[in-house]
CSV table of C-alpha atoms in Angstrom, one decimal:
chain,number,residue,atom,x,y,z
A,1,MET,CA,9.4,29.3,-0.6
A,2,THR,CA,11.5,27.9,2.2
A,3,SER,CA,11.8,24.2,2.8
A,4,ALA,CA,10.0,24.6,6.2
A,5,THR,CA,7.0,26.3,4.5
A,6,LEU,CA,6.8,23.6,1.9
A,7,PHE,CA,6.9,20.9,4.6
A,8,ALA,CA,4.1,22.5,6.4
A,9,ILE,CA,2.0,22.7,3.2
A,10,CYS,CA,2.6,19.0,2.5
A,11,ILE,CA,1.4,18.2,6.0
A,12,MET,CA,-1.8,20.2,5.8
A,13,LEU,CA,-2.7,20.0,2.1
A,14,PRO,CA,-4.6,16.7,2.0
A,15,PHE,CA,-6.8,17.5,5.0
A,16,VAL,CA,-7.6,21.0,3.9
A,17,GLY,CA,-8.4,19.6,0.4
A,18,ALA,CA,-10.6,16.8,1.9
A,19,CYS,CA,-12.6,19.5,3.7
A,20,LEU,CA,-13.2,21.4,0.5
A,21,LEU,CA,-14.4,18.4,-1.5
A,22,PRO,CA,-18.0,18.2,-0.3
A,23,ILE,CA,-18.5,21.9,-0.9
A,24,ALA,CA,-17.3,21.5,-4.5
A,25,GLY,CA,-19.3,18.3,-4.9
A,26,HIS,CA,-22.5,20.0,-3.8
A,27,PHE,CA,-22.4,22.4,-6.7
A,28,MET,CA,-20.3,20.7,-9.4
A,29,PRO,CA,-19.3,17.0,-9.0
A,30,ARG,CA,-16.8,17.2,-11.9
A,31,VAL,CA,-15.0,20.1,-10.1
A,32,ARG,CA,-14.9,18.0,-6.9
A,33,ASN,CA,-13.3,15.1,-8.8
A,34,LEU,CA,-10.7,17.4,-10.4
A,35,LEU,CA,-10.0,19.1,-7.0
A,36,ALA,CA,-9.3,15.7,-5.4
A,37,LEU,CA,-6.9,14.9,-8.2
A,38,LEU,CA,-5.3,18.4,-8.0
A,39,VAL,CA,-4.8,18.0,-4.2
A,40,VAL,CA,-2.8,14.7,-4.5
A,41,LEU,CA,-0.9,15.9,-7.6
A,42,LEU,CA,0.2,19.0,-5.6
A,43,LEU,CA,1.1,16.7,-2.7
A,44,PHE,CA,3.2,14.7,-5.2
A,45,LEU,CA,5.0,17.8,-6.4
A,46,GLY,CA,5.5,19.1,-2.9
A,47,SER,CA,6.9,15.8,-1.7
A,48,ALA,CA,9.2,15.5,-4.7
A,49,PHE,CA,10.7,19.0,-4.0
A,50,LEU,CA,10.9,18.0,-0.3
A,51,LEU,CA,12.9,15.0,-1.3
A,52,GLY,CA,15.4,17.3,-3.1
A,53,PHE,CA,15.7,19.4,0.0
A,54,THR,CA,16.3,16.4,2.3
A,55,LEU,CA,18.9,15.0,0.0
A,56,ARG,CA,20.7,18.3,-0.1
A,57,ASP,CA,20.3,19.6,3.5
A,58,GLY,CA,19.3,16.5,5.6
A,59,ALA,CA,16.2,16.0,7.7
A,60,LEU,CA,13.7,18.8,8.1
A,61,VAL,CA,12.0,19.2,11.5
A,62,LEU,CA,8.9,21.2,12.5
A,63,SER,CA,8.0,21.1,16.2
A,64,LEU,CA,5.8,22.6,18.9
A,65,GLU,CA,7.1,22.2,22.4
A,66,LEU,CA,4.5,21.3,25.0
A,67,PRO,CA,5.0,20.3,28.7
A,68,LEU,CA,4.9,16.7,30.0
A,69,GLY,CA,6.6,15.3,26.9
A,70,LEU,CA,3.5,15.9,24.7
A,71,SER,CA,5.2,18.0,22.1
A,72,PHE,CA,4.0,17.9,18.4
A,73,ALA,CA,6.8,17.2,16.0
A,74,PHE,CA,7.1,16.4,12.3
A,75,SER,CA,10.3,15.2,10.6
A,76,ALA,CA,11.0,14.7,6.9
A,77,ASP,CA,13.9,12.7,5.7
A,78,ALA,CA,14.8,11.2,2.3
A,79,PHE,CA,13.0,8.0,3.0
A,80,SER,CA,9.7,9.5,4.1
A,81,ALA,CA,9.7,12.2,1.4
A,82,PHE,CA,10.3,9.5,-1.3
A,83,MET,CA,7.5,7.3,0.0
A,84,ALA,CA,5.1,10.3,0.3
A,85,ALA,CA,5.8,11.3,-3.3
A,86,LEU,CA,5.4,7.7,-4.5
A,87,SER,CA,2.0,7.2,-2.7
A,88,ALA,CA,0.7,10.6,-3.8
A,89,PHE,CA,1.6,9.8,-7.5
A,90,MET,CA,-0.2,6.5,-7.4
A,91,THR,CA,-3.1,7.9,-5.5
A,92,GLY,CA,-3.5,10.4,-8.2
A,93,LEU,CA,-3.7,7.6,-10.9
A,94,VAL,CA,-6.2,5.7,-8.8
A,95,LEU,CA,-8.4,8.9,-8.4
A,96,PHE,CA,-8.2,9.4,-12.2
A,97,TYR,CA,-9.4,5.9,-12.7
A,98,SER,CA,-12.2,6.6,-10.2
A,99,PHE,CA,-13.6,9.3,-12.5
A,100,GLY,CA,-14.9,6.4,-14.7
A,101,TYR,CA,-15.4,3.7,-12.1
A,102,ILE,CA,-17.3,5.6,-9.4
A,103,GLU,CA,-19.5,7.8,-11.6
A,104,ARG,CA,-22.5,5.5,-11.5
A,105,TYR,CA,-22.6,5.3,-7.7
A,106,ALA,CA,-24.1,7.4,-4.9
A,107,PHE,CA,-22.0,8.7,-2.0
A,108,GLN,CA,-19.3,10.1,-4.2
A,109,ASN,CA,-18.5,13.0,-1.9
A,110,GLU,CA,-17.8,10.5,0.8
A,111,TYR,CA,-15.6,8.4,-1.5
A,112,TYR,CA,-13.3,11.2,-2.6
A,113,ILE,CA,-13.0,12.6,0.9
A,114,LEU,CA,-11.9,9.3,2.3
A,115,MET,CA,-9.5,8.6,-0.5
A,116,VAL,CA,-7.8,11.9,-0.1
A,117,ALA,CA,-7.8,11.6,3.7
A,118,LEU,CA,-6.2,8.2,3.5
A,119,ALA,CA,-3.4,9.8,1.5
A,120,GLY,CA,-3.1,12.4,4.2
A,121,CYS,CA,-2.9,9.8,6.9
A,122,PHE,CA,-0.1,8.0,5.1
A,123,ASN,CA,1.8,11.3,4.9
A,124,MET,CA,1.3,12.0,8.6
A,125,VAL,CA,2.5,8.5,9.7
A,126,LEU,CA,5.6,9.0,7.5
A,127,TYR,CA,6.3,12.5,8.9
A,128,ALA,CA,5.2,12.2,12.5
A,129,GLY,CA,8.0,12.9,14.9
A,130,THR,CA,6.2,11.4,18.0
A,131,LEU,CA,4.7,8.0,18.7
A,132,LEU,CA,1.5,9.6,19.8
A,133,LEU,CA,0.9,11.3,16.5
A,134,ILE,CA,1.7,8.0,14.7
A,135,TYR,CA,-1.0,6.3,16.7
A,136,ILE,CA,-3.6,9.0,16.1
A,137,PHE,CA,-3.2,8.9,12.3
A,138,LEU,CA,-3.0,5.2,12.2
A,139,GLN,CA,-6.4,5.1,13.9
A,140,VAL,CA,-7.8,7.8,11.5
A,141,ALA,CA,-6.6,5.6,8.6
A,142,VAL,CA,-8.4,2.6,10.1
A,143,LEU,CA,-11.6,4.6,10.3
A,144,CYS,CA,-11.3,5.8,6.7
A,145,HIS,CA,-10.7,2.2,5.6
A,146,TRP,CA,-13.7,1.0,7.5
A,147,ARG,CA,-15.9,3.6,5.9
A,148,LEU,CA,-14.7,2.7,2.4
A,149,THR,CA,-15.5,-0.9,3.1
A,150,VAL,CA,-19.2,-0.1,3.8
A,151,PHE,CA,-19.4,2.2,0.7
A,152,TYR,CA,-22.1,0.1,-1.0
A,153,ARG,CA,-24.2,-0.1,2.3
A,154,ASP,CA,-24.7,-3.8,1.8
A,155,PRO,CA,-25.6,-5.6,5.1
A,156,VAL,CA,-23.0,-8.3,4.4
A,157,HIS,CA,-20.3,-5.7,3.7
A,158,ILE,CA,-21.3,-3.8,6.8
A,159,GLY,CA,-20.8,-6.9,8.9
A,160,ASN,CA,-17.4,-7.6,7.5
A,161,ALA,CA,-16.4,-4.0,7.8
A,162,ASN,CA,-17.3,-4.0,11.4
A,163,ARG,CA,-15.2,-7.1,12.0
A,164,ASN,CA,-12.3,-5.4,10.2
A,165,LEU,CA,-12.7,-2.4,12.4
A,166,MET,CA,-12.6,-4.5,15.5
A,167,MET,CA,-9.5,-6.3,14.3
A,168,LEU,CA,-7.6,-3.2,13.3
A,169,SER,CA,-8.7,-1.3,16.5
A,170,LEU,CA,-7.3,-4.2,18.5
A,171,GLY,CA,-4.0,-3.8,16.7
A,172,SER,CA,-4.1,0.0,17.3
A,173,LEU,CA,-4.9,-0.6,21.0
A,174,ALA,CA,-1.9,-2.9,21.3
A,175,PHE,CA,0.3,-0.3,19.6
A,176,LEU,CA,-1.1,2.5,21.9
A,177,LEU,CA,-0.3,0.4,25.0
A,178,GLY,CA,3.2,-0.1,23.8
A,179,VAL,CA,3.5,3.7,23.2
A,180,VAL,CA,2.2,4.5,26.7
A,181,GLY,CA,4.6,2.0,28.2
A,182,LEU,CA,7.5,3.7,26.5
A,183,TYR,CA,6.2,7.1,27.7
A,184,VAL,CA,6.0,5.9,31.3
A,185,GLN,CA,9.5,4.5,31.1
A,186,ASN,CA,11.1,7.5,29.3
A,187,GLY,CA,8.9,10.5,29.9
A,188,THR,CA,8.5,11.3,26.2
A,189,PHE,CA,6.8,10.3,23.0
A,190,SER,CA,9.5,12.0,20.8
A,191,LEU,CA,11.2,9.7,18.4
A,192,ALA,CA,14.3,11.9,18.4
A,193,GLN,CA,14.7,11.5,22.1
A,194,LEU,CA,14.0,7.8,22.0
A,195,GLN,CA,16.4,7.1,19.1
A,196,GLY,CA,18.8,4.3,19.7
A,197,LEU,CA,16.7,2.8,22.5
A,198,GLU,CA,16.9,-1.0,22.6
A,199,LEU,CA,13.5,-2.5,22.9
A,200,SER,CA,12.6,-6.0,24.3
A,201,GLY,CA,10.0,-7.8,26.3
A,202,GLY,CA,6.3,-6.9,26.6
A,203,LEU,CA,6.5,-3.3,25.2
A,204,LEU,CA,8.2,-4.5,22.0
A,205,SER,CA,5.6,-7.4,21.7
A,206,LEU,CA,2.8,-4.9,21.9
A,207,LEU,CA,4.3,-2.6,19.2
A,208,MET,CA,5.0,-5.7,17.0
A,209,PHE,CA,1.4,-6.9,17.3
A,210,GLY,CA,0.1,-3.6,16.2
A,211,LEU,CA,2.4,-3.4,13.2
A,212,PHE,CA,1.8,-7.0,12.2
A,213,MET,CA,-1.9,-6.3,12.2
A,214,VAL,CA,-1.6,-3.2,10.0
A,215,THR,CA,0.8,-5.1,7.7
A,216,ALA,CA,-1.7,-8.0,7.5
A,217,ILE,CA,0.8,-10.6,8.6
A,218,PHE,CA,-0.7,-14.1,8.9
A,219,PRO,CA,-2.8,-14.9,11.0
A,220,LEU,CA,-3.7,-11.2,11.4
A,221,HIS,CA,-4.7,-10.8,7.7
A,222,ASP,CA,-8.4,-11.2,7.5
A,223,TRP,CA,-9.2,-7.5,7.6
A,224,LEU,CA,-7.3,-7.0,4.3
A,225,THR,CA,-8.9,-9.8,2.4
A,226,ASN,CA,-12.3,-8.4,3.6
A,227,SER,CA,-11.3,-5.0,2.3
A,228,THR,CA,-12.2,-6.3,-1.2
A,229,PHE,CA,-15.8,-5.4,-0.3
A,230,ALA,CA,-14.8,-1.8,-0.9
A,231,PRO,CA,-15.0,-0.4,-4.4
A,232,THR,CA,-12.2,-1.9,-6.5
A,233,SER,CA,-10.4,1.4,-6.9
A,234,ALA,CA,-10.4,1.8,-3.1
A,235,ALA,CA,-9.3,-1.8,-2.6
A,236,ALA,CA,-6.4,-1.0,-5.0
A,237,LEU,CA,-5.4,2.0,-2.9
A,238,VAL,CA,-5.6,0.0,0.4
A,239,ASN,CA,-3.8,-3.1,-0.9
A,240,GLY,CA,-1.3,-1.5,-3.2
A,241,VAL,CA,-0.5,2.0,-1.9
A,242,ILE,CA,-1.7,3.0,1.6
A,243,MET,CA,-2.4,0.4,4.3
A,244,LEU,CA,0.2,-2.3,3.7
A,245,ASN,CA,2.8,0.3,2.8
A,246,MET,CA,1.9,2.2,5.9
A,247,GLY,CA,2.7,-0.8,8.1
A,248,LEU,CA,5.9,-1.7,6.2
A,249,CYS,CA,7.2,1.9,6.2
A,250,LEU,CA,6.4,2.4,9.9
A,251,PHE,CA,8.2,-0.9,10.7
A,252,ALA,CA,11.3,0.5,8.8
A,253,ARG,CA,11.1,3.8,10.6
A,254,LEU,CA,10.8,2.4,14.0
A,255,PHE,CA,13.0,-0.7,13.9
A,256,VAL,CA,15.6,0.3,11.3
A,257,PHE,CA,16.1,4.0,11.8
A,258,GLU,CA,15.0,4.6,15.4
A,259,PHE,CA,15.0,1.7,17.8
A,260,VAL,CA,17.2,-1.3,18.2
A,261,LEU,CA,15.6,-4.8,18.2
A,262,ASP,CA,16.8,-7.5,20.6
A,263,GLU,CA,18.3,-10.6,19.1
A,264,LEU,CA,15.2,-12.7,19.6
A,265,TRP,CA,13.0,-10.5,17.4
A,266,GLN,CA,15.8,-10.1,14.8
A,267,ASN,CA,15.7,-13.8,14.3
A,268,ALA,CA,12.0,-14.2,14.6
A,269,ILE,CA,10.7,-11.6,12.2
A,270,PRO,CA,12.2,-13.3,9.0
A,271,VAL,CA,10.5,-16.5,10.1
A,272,VAL,CA,7.2,-14.8,10.6
A,273,ALA,CA,7.6,-13.1,7.3
A,274,VAL,CA,8.2,-16.3,5.3
A,275,ILE,CA,5.4,-18.2,7.0
A,276,SER,CA,3.0,-15.3,6.2
A,277,SER,CA,4.2,-15.2,2.6
A,278,LEU,CA,3.9,-18.9,2.0
A,279,PHE,CA,0.4,-19.1,3.6
A,280,ALA,CA,-0.9,-16.2,1.5
A,281,ALA,CA,0.6,-17.7,-1.6
A,282,GLY,CA,-1.1,-21.0,-1.0
A,283,ALA,CA,-4.4,-19.2,-0.3
A,284,ALA,CA,-4.1,-17.2,-3.5
A,285,LEU,CA,-3.5,-20.4,-5.4
A,286,ALA,CA,-6.8,-21.9,-4.0
A,287,GLU,CA,-8.9,-18.7,-4.4
A,288,GLN,CA,-11.4,-18.3,-7.2
A,289,ASN,CA,-12.4,-14.7,-6.4
A,290,LEU,CA,-10.1,-12.4,-8.4
A,291,LYS,CA,-10.1,-9.6,-5.8
A,292,ARG,CA,-9.4,-11.8,-2.9
A,293,MET,CA,-6.7,-13.6,-4.8
A,294,LEU,CA,-5.0,-10.3,-5.5
A,295,SER,CA,-5.4,-9.4,-1.8
A,296,TYR,CA,-3.6,-12.6,-0.8
A,297,ALA,CA,-1.0,-11.8,-3.4
A,298,ALA,CA,-0.4,-8.4,-1.7
A,299,ILE,CA,0.0,-10.2,1.7
A,300,SER,CA,2.4,-12.7,0.3
A,301,GLN,CA,4.6,-10.0,-1.3
A,302,ALA,CA,4.5,-7.9,1.9
A,303,GLY,CA,6.3,-10.9,3.5
A,304,PHE,CA,9.2,-10.4,1.1
A,305,ILE,CA,9.4,-6.7,2.0
A,306,LEU,CA,9.2,-7.3,5.8
A,307,MET,CA,12.0,-9.9,5.6
A,308,GLY,CA,14.2,-7.5,3.7
A,309,VAL,CA,13.6,-4.7,6.1
A,310,ALA,CA,14.3,-6.9,9.2
A,311,SER,CA,17.0,-9.1,7.9
A,312,GLY,CA,19.9,-6.8,8.8
A,313,SER,CA,21.4,-7.1,5.3
A,314,ASN,CA,22.0,-3.9,3.4
A,315,LEU,CA,21.5,-5.7,0.1
A,316,ALA,CA,18.1,-7.1,1.3
A,317,PHE,CA,17.1,-3.7,2.7
A,318,GLU,CA,17.8,-2.0,-0.6
A,319,GLY,CA,15.9,-4.9,-2.3
A,320,ALA,CA,12.9,-4.3,0.0
A,321,PHE,CA,12.9,-0.6,-0.7
A,322,LEU,CA,13.0,-1.2,-4.5
A,323,TYR,CA,10.3,-3.9,-4.2
A,324,ILE,CA,8.0,-1.5,-2.3
A,325,LEU,CA,8.1,0.6,-5.5
A,326,ILE,CA,7.5,-2.3,-7.9
A,327,ASN,CA,5.0,-4.1,-5.7
A,328,SER,CA,2.9,-1.0,-5.3
A,329,LEU,CA,2.7,-0.4,-9.0
A,330,ALA,CA,2.0,-4.0,-9.8
A,331,ILE,CA,-0.6,-4.7,-7.1
A,332,THR,CA,-2.5,-1.5,-7.7
A,333,GLY,CA,-2.4,-2.0,-11.5
A,334,LEU,CA,-3.8,-5.6,-11.1
A,335,PHE,CA,-6.7,-4.4,-8.9
A,336,LEU,CA,-7.6,-1.7,-11.4
A,337,CYS,CA,-7.5,-4.3,-14.2
A,338,ALA,CA,-9.8,-6.4,-12.1
A,339,GLY,CA,-12.3,-3.5,-11.8
A,340,ILE,CA,-12.6,-3.3,-15.6
A,341,ILE,CA,-12.9,-7.1,-15.9
A,342,GLU,CA,-15.7,-7.1,-13.3
A,343,ARG,CA,-17.6,-4.4,-15.2
A,344,ALA,CA,-17.4,-6.6,-18.3
A,345,VAL,CA,-18.5,-9.9,-16.8
A,346,HIS,CA,-20.4,-8.7,-13.7
A,347,SER,CA,-18.4,-11.0,-11.4
A,348,PHE,CA,-15.1,-11.5,-9.7
A,349,ASP,CA,-15.4,-15.3,-10.0
A,350,ILE,CA,-12.6,-16.4,-12.2
A,351,ARG,CA,-14.7,-19.4,-13.2
A,352,ARG,CA,-17.2,-17.1,-14.9
A,353,MET,CA,-14.6,-15.4,-17.0
A,354,GLY,CA,-12.7,-16.6,-20.0
A,355,GLY,CA,-12.1,-15.6,-23.6
A,356,LEU,CA,-11.6,-11.9,-22.8
A,357,TRP,CA,-8.4,-11.4,-24.8
A,358,GLY,CA,-10.3,-10.8,-28.0
A,359,ARG,CA,-12.7,-8.4,-26.3
A,360,MET,CA,-10.2,-6.4,-24.2
A,361,PRO,CA,-6.6,-7.1,-25.3
A,362,LEU,CA,-5.1,-3.9,-23.8
A,363,VAL,CA,-6.5,-4.8,-20.4
A,364,GLY,CA,-4.9,-8.3,-20.9
A,365,VAL,CA,-1.5,-6.8,-21.7
A,366,CYS,CA,-1.6,-4.5,-18.7
A,367,PHE,CA,-2.7,-7.4,-16.4
A,368,LEU,CA,0.1,-9.6,-17.8
A,369,VAL,CA,2.8,-6.8,-17.3
A,370,CYS,CA,1.7,-6.3,-13.7
A,371,ALA,CA,1.5,-10.0,-13.0
A,372,LEU,CA,4.9,-10.8,-14.4
A,373,SER,CA,6.4,-7.9,-12.3
A,374,LEU,CA,5.2,-9.6,-9.2
A,375,THR,CA,6.4,-13.1,-10.1
A,376,GLY,CA,10.0,-12.2,-10.1
A,377,LEU,CA,10.6,-13.6,-13.6
A,378,PRO,CA,13.3,-11.8,-15.7
A,379,PRO,CA,13.4,-9.3,-17.3
A,380,MET,CA,10.6,-7.7,-15.3
A,381,PRO,CA,11.7,-5.4,-12.5
A,382,GLY,CA,10.5,-7.7,-9.7
A,383,PHE,CA,13.3,-10.1,-10.7
A,384,TYR,CA,16.0,-7.7,-9.6
A,385,ALA,CA,14.3,-6.8,-6.3
A,386,LYS,CA,13.5,-10.4,-5.4
A,387,TYR,CA,17.0,-11.4,-6.2
A,388,MET,CA,18.4,-8.7,-3.9
A,389,LEU,CA,16.0,-9.8,-1.2
A,390,ILE,CA,16.7,-13.5,-1.4
A,391,ALA,CA,20.5,-13.1,-1.9
A,392,GLY,CA,20.6,-10.7,1.1
A,393,ALA,CA,18.8,-13.2,3.3
A,394,ALA,CA,21.2,-16.0,2.2
A,395,ASN,CA,24.2,-13.8,2.8
A,396,THR,CA,23.1,-13.2,6.4
A,397,GLY,CA,22.8,-16.9,7.2
A,398,HIS,CA,19.1,-17.3,6.5
A,399,SER,CA,19.6,-19.8,3.8
A,400,VAL,CA,16.5,-21.8,4.6
A,401,ILE,CA,14.4,-18.7,4.7
A,402,ALA,CA,15.8,-17.6,1.4
A,403,LEU,CA,14.9,-21.0,-0.1
A,404,LEU,CA,11.3,-20.8,1.2
A,405,PHE,CA,10.9,-17.3,-0.2
A,406,GLY,CA,12.0,-18.8,-3.5
A,407,VAL,CA,9.1,-21.3,-3.1
A,408,SER,CA,6.7,-18.5,-2.4
A,409,SER,CA,7.9,-16.7,-5.5
A,410,PHE,CA,7.3,-19.9,-7.6
A,411,LEU,CA,3.8,-20.1,-6.2
A,412,SER,CA,3.2,-16.5,-7.3
A,413,ILE,CA,4.0,-17.6,-10.8
A,414,LEU,CA,1.4,-20.3,-10.6
A,415,TYR,CA,-1.5,-18.3,-9.2
A,416,LEU,CA,-0.9,-15.2,-11.3
A,417,LEU,CA,-0.4,-16.9,-14.6
A,418,ARG,CA,-3.2,-19.3,-13.9
A,419,ALA,CA,-5.5,-16.3,-13.3
A,420,PHE,CA,-4.3,-14.6,-16.5
A,421,PHE,CA,-4.9,-17.6,-18.8
A,422,ARG,CA,-8.2,-18.5,-17.2
A,423,ILE,CA,-9.5,-14.9,-17.6
A,424,PHE,CA,-8.2,-14.2,-21.1
A,425,PHE,CA,-7.8,-17.5,-22.9
A,426,ALA,CA,-10.0,-20.2,-21.3
A,427,ALA,CA,-13.3,-21.2,-22.8
A,428,GLN,CA,-15.8,-18.3,-22.5
A,429,GLN,CA,-18.2,-18.4,-19.6
A,430,GLY,CA,-21.0,-16.1,-18.3
A,431,PRO,CA,-21.8,-13.0,-20.4
A,432,ALA,CA,-18.9,-13.5,-22.7
A,433,ALA,CA,-20.1,-17.0,-23.7
A,434,GLN,CA,-23.6,-15.6,-24.4
A,435,GLY,CA,-22.2,-13.1,-26.9
A,436,ALA,CA,-23.0,-10.1,-24.8
A,437,THR,CA,-21.3,-6.8,-25.6
A,438,LEU,CA,-18.7,-6.3,-22.9
A,439,TYR,CA,-17.9,-3.1,-21.2
A,440,GLY,CA,-14.2,-2.3,-21.8
A,441,GLY,CA,-13.7,0.5,-19.3
A,442,SER,CA,-13.8,4.3,-19.7
A,443,TRP,CA,-10.9,6.1,-21.2
A,444,GLU,CA,-9.8,7.3,-17.7
A,445,MET,CA,-9.7,3.7,-16.5
A,446,ILE,CA,-7.8,2.5,-19.5
A,447,PHE,CA,-5.3,5.4,-19.2
A,448,ALA,CA,-4.7,4.5,-15.5
A,449,ILE,CA,-3.9,0.8,-16.0
A,450,SER,CA,-1.8,1.7,-19.0
A,451,ALA,CA,0.2,4.1,-16.9
A,452,PHE,CA,0.9,1.5,-14.2
A,453,ALA,CA,2.0,-1.0,-16.9
A,454,PHE,CA,4.1,1.6,-18.7
A,455,PHE,CA,6.0,2.5,-15.6
A,456,LEU,CA,6.7,-1.2,-14.8
A,457,VAL,CA,8.0,-1.7,-18.3
A,458,LEU,CA,10.1,1.4,-18.0
A,459,SER,CA,11.5,0.2,-14.7
A,460,ALA,CA,12.5,-3.1,-16.4
A,461,LEU,CA,14.2,-1.4,-19.3
A,462,PHE,CA,16.0,1.2,-17.1
A,463,ILE,CA,16.3,-0.7,-13.8
A,464,ASN,CA,19.5,1.2,-13.0
A,465,ILE,CA,17.5,4.4,-12.5
A,466,PRO,CA,15.2,3.2,-9.7
A,467,SER,CA,18.1,1.2,-8.3
A,468,TYR,CA,20.2,4.3,-8.2
A,469,VAL,CA,17.5,6.3,-6.5
A,470,VAL,CA,17.1,3.6,-3.9
A,471,ASP,CA,20.9,3.4,-3.4
A,472,VAL,CA,21.2,7.2,-2.9
A,473,ILE,CA,18.3,7.4,-0.4
A,474,THR,CA,19.5,4.4,1.7
A,475,SER,CA,23.0,5.9,1.7
A,476,VAL,CA,21.7,9.2,2.9
A,477,MET,CA,19.7,7.3,5.6
A,478,GLY,CA,22.9,5.6,6.8
A,479,ARG,CA,22.2,2.1,5.5
């Protein structure tokens, strides 16, 4: 199989698979579940092989030339192939977890279609070679996210989901206006033809607004905290794997590898990132709902990554790349742990928890491993990435910003360890206090959270391996 054929398969596979899922689900639901898992695992393997091709031969390009600058093009480089493989692998674990989590609910065909389609949208945004294609699949991802948020058909959830849709559509519209403006100025949507273009003024502001919305940067973050109305497994995918990473990776693609930012935005973005990180950390510290607290944690950590991508420091950029990997594993693992805890106590209110260590110690261990990885405490892998991020910022003259990110990291220690001790060691509340038998999660759910914790521990023990991979990919990409 040629690299071009493999690339074409990786592009089409998730959408073809999503179309087959309702047919399989009509006859044999278990086959549908396994087919969804098979699709994303094949996507992972294809992306991993594609990464090898791009490291050996450079970027792969598939294109269809059309008049008026409306050509369709897809481009795979080492960065996009690595991120596609990472997202597909973690989506597979989330889907495996879903076998136990979603089995009691209706609308399962819809759930699996949307989860696989979201993975496909992330792939398309990574590989799209034109700004118009990026916009189209951003909007499809927004619609998938909206539909997952109304999964339970609760009127309150529907109202919040509709507000989310309006917010994200506003961001998409701003991005589209920026894209159309660039087309009017340059006569093309092609990123290859626009590469090296210096952006400034209104068009850049429109693109930034759209990306800040997708990345849930304060004060454009409400849609992400409201995504907690979706099933917890879907919220894990949105917060830890797809939506936030989509915005962050798109920012890196456009403003690190393609366009040149003017000096004003180069200085402004780290400031925006640290304000967003501090605000979200403070909100997480005050939050009593476990899922919303984890969503604020995801927003806060995204600020670290955005700063590293935008700082102009090679050290900080490599730290951001490494932290995308660690943050994705940790945030997703924490959400999946929260799903098991909610099944046990029938609430996400931390005040109704307590005393769960004796009932579900493995869940407690997995929660603690994921939490410590986010805090940046040694020897967990988040320490190395955050050190690179903060040191890189300080080395480029952003000493105050580096200090403030240190404060944000300290706040993450407070809210994550507070949650851990209140959930597992505080006085028992709710069903646990009444001596009820607590649901400890299906074996699929336990396997999934154990896998996330295992890979984080492995990353801590052999941090040189992910660091080496990041170094190779950033070197190939010219950083």
